[in-house]
Coordinates of C-alpha atoms in Angstrom, one line a residue:
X16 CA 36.5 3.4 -21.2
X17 CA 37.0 7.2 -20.3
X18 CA 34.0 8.0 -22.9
X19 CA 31.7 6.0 -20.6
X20 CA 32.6 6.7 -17.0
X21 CA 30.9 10.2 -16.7
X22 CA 27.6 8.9 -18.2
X23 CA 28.1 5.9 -15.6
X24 CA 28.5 8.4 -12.5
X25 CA 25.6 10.3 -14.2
X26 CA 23.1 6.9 -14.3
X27 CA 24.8 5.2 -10.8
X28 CA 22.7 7.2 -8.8
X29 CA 19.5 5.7 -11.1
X30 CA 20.8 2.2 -9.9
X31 CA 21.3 2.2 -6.3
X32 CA 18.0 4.2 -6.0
X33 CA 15.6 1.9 -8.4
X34 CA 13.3 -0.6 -6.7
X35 CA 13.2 -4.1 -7.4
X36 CA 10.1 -6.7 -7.0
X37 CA 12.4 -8.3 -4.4
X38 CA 13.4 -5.2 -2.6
X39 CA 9.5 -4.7 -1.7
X40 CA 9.0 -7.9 -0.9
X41 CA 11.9 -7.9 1.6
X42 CA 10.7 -4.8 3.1
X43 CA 7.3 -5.8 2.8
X44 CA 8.0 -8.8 5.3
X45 CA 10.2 -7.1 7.4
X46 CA 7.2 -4.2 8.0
X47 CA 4.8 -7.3 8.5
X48 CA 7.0 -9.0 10.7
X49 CA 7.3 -5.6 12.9
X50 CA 3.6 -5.7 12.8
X51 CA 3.4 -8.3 14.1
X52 CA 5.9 -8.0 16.9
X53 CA 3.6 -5.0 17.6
X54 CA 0.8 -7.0 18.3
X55 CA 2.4 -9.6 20.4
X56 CA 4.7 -7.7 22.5
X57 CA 1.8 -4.3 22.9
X58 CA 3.6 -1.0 23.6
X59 CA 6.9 -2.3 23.5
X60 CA 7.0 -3.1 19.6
X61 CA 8.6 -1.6 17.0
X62 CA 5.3 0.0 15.9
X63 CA 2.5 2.0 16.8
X64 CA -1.1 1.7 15.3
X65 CA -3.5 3.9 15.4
X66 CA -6.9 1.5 14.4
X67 CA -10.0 3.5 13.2
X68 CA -13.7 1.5 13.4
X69 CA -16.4 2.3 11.0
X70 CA -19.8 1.2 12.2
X71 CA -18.4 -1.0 15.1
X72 CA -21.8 -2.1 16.0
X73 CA -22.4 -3.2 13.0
X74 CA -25.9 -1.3 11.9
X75 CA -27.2 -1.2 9.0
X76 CA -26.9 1.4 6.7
X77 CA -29.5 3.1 4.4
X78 CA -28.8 1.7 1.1
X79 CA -26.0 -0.9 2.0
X80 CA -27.5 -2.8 4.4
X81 CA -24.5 -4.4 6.9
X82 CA -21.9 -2.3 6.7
X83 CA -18.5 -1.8 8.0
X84 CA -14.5 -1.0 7.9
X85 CA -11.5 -1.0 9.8
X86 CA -8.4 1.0 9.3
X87 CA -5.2 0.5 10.6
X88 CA -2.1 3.3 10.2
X89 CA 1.0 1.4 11.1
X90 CA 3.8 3.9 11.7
X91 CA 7.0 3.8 13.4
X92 CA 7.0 7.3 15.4
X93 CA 5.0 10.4 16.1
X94 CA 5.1 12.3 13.2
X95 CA 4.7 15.5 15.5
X96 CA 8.0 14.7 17.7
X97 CA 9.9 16.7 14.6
X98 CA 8.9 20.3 13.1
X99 CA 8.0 19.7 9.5
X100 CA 10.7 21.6 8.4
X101 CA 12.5 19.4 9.7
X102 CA 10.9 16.0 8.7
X103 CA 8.0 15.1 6.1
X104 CA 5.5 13.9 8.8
X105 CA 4.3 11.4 6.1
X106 CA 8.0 9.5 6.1
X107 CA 6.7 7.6 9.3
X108 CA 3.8 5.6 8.3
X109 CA 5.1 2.5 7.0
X110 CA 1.5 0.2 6.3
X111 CA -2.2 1.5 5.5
X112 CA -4.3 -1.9 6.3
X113 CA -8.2 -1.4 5.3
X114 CA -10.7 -3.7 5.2
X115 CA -14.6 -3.2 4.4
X116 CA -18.0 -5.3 4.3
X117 CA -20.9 -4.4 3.0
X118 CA -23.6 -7.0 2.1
X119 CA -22.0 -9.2 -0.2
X120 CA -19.2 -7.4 -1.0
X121 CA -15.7 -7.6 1.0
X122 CA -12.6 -5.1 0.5
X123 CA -9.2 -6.0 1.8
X124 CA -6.9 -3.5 0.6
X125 CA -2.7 -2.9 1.9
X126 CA -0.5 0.4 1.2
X127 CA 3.4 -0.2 1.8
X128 CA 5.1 2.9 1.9
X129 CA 9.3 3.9 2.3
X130 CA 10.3 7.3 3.3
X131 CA 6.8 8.7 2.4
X132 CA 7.0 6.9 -1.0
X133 CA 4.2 4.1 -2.0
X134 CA 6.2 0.9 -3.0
X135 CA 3.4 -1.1 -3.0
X136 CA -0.5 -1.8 -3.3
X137 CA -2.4 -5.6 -2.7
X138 CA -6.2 -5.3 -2.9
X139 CA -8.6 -8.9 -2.3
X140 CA -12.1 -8.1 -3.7
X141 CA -14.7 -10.8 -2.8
X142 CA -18.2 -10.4 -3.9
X143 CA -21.2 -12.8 -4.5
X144 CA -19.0 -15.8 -5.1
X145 CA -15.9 -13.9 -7.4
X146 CA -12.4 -13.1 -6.1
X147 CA -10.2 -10.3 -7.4
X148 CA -6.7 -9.7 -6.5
X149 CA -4.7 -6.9 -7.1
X150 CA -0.7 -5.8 -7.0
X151 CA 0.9 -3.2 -7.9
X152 CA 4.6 -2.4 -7.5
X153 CA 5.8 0.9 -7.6
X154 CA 9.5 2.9 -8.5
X155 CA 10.8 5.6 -5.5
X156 CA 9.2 8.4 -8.5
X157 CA 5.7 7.1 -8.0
X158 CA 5.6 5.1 -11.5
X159 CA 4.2 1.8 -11.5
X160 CA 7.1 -1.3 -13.0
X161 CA 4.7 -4.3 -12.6
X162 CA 1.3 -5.2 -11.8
X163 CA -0.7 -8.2 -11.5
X164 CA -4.6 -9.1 -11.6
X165 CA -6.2 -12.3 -10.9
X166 CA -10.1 -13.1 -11.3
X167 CA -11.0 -16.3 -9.3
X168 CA -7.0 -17.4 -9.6
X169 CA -6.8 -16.4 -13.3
X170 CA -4.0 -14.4 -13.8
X171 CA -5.5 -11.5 -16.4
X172 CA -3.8 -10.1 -19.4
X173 CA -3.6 -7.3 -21.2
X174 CA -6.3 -8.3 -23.7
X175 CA -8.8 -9.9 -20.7
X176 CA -9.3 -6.3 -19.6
X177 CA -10.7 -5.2 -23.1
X178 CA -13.7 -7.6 -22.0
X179 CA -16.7 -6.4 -20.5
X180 CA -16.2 -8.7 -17.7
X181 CA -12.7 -7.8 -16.7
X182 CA -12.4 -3.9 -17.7
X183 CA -13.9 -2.2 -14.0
X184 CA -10.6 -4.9 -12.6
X185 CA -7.9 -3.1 -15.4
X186 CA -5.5 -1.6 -12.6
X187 CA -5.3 2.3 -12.4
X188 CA -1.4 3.5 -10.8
X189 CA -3.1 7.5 -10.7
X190 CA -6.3 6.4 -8.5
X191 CA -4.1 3.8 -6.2
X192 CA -1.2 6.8 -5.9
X193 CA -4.2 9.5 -4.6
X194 CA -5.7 7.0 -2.2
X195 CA -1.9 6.3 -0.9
X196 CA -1.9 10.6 -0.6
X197 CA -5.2 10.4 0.9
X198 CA -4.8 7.6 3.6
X199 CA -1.0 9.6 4.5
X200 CA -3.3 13.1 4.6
X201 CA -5.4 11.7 7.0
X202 CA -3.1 10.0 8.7
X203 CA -1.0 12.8 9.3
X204 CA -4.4 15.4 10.1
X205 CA -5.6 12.4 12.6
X206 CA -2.2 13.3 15.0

């Protein structure tokens, strides 16, 4: 037993930090459910959002024809109250909802972050009669443990993706991780 404990002290940390499907999902509903307090109760939530509007009169545009997308940054304080030094900025945006429309195509896409850290990525893809739906779970380190594709309610495997018609749906953790940075960038630049 005395052999063991120092590698167990060594890996303990590992354990209480590693993320668990049902850890996201818990904090995935409680961020919702504060999200939607938010909207209910206005100012006095436990939320702020800042909501950006692309298009909002719904023009077309050259080459895409109707065209538009909504951004909401749900975060739970101003991420200027603290000096960086202090505090990473990015630690206080806890959702990223986005949805877009564009002719026949439709984008619903959600970023759950923890303490600056993407835990987790849902993406509904609608287009000319198809359905895509994407999730992606991700460890504190940035590495993805589990994902899941369905094409119109087909759960995809490994193999499907090798097919011409499901390889552009094969998930890719590097691209979702640098939209994640990108929507925290601009979130933080847009305070």
């Amino acid at each position: 037993m005395k052999k063991f404990f120092p590698f167990f002290v060594l890996l303990c940390p590992f354990f209480i930090s590693a993320q668990t499907e049902t850890d996201i999902r818990n904090h995935y509903t409680e961020v919702n459910k504060q999200i939607a307090e938010s909207i209910e109760h206005g100012f006095e939530g436990s939320l702020y959002n800042n909501h950006w509007e692309t298009n909002k009169n719904g023009k077309s545009w050259p080459a895409v024809g109707n065209y538009s997308e909504i951004t909401d940054f749900w975060y739970d304080d101003d991420p200027n109250h603290l000096p960086v030094t202090e505090r990473n900025p990015k630690n206080v945006l806890s959702k990223v909802n986005m949805t877009r429309k564009a002719a026949g195509f439709q984008l619903s896409e959600e970023y759950l972050f923890k303490d600056g850290k993407l835990l987790f990525y849902y993406s509904l893809q609608a287009e000319e009669g198809s359905m895509v739906e994407t999730r992606l779970y991700f460890k504190n380190n940035g590495a993805m443990f589990k994902s899941s594709v369905k094409a119109n309610e087909l759960e995809l495997t490994p193999k499907d993706f090798l097919a011409p018609d499901y390889k552009e749906f094969k998930p890719n953790p590097g691209v979702i991780l640098s939209e994640a940075k990108a929507f925290q960038d601009l979130f933080v630049k847009s305070m």
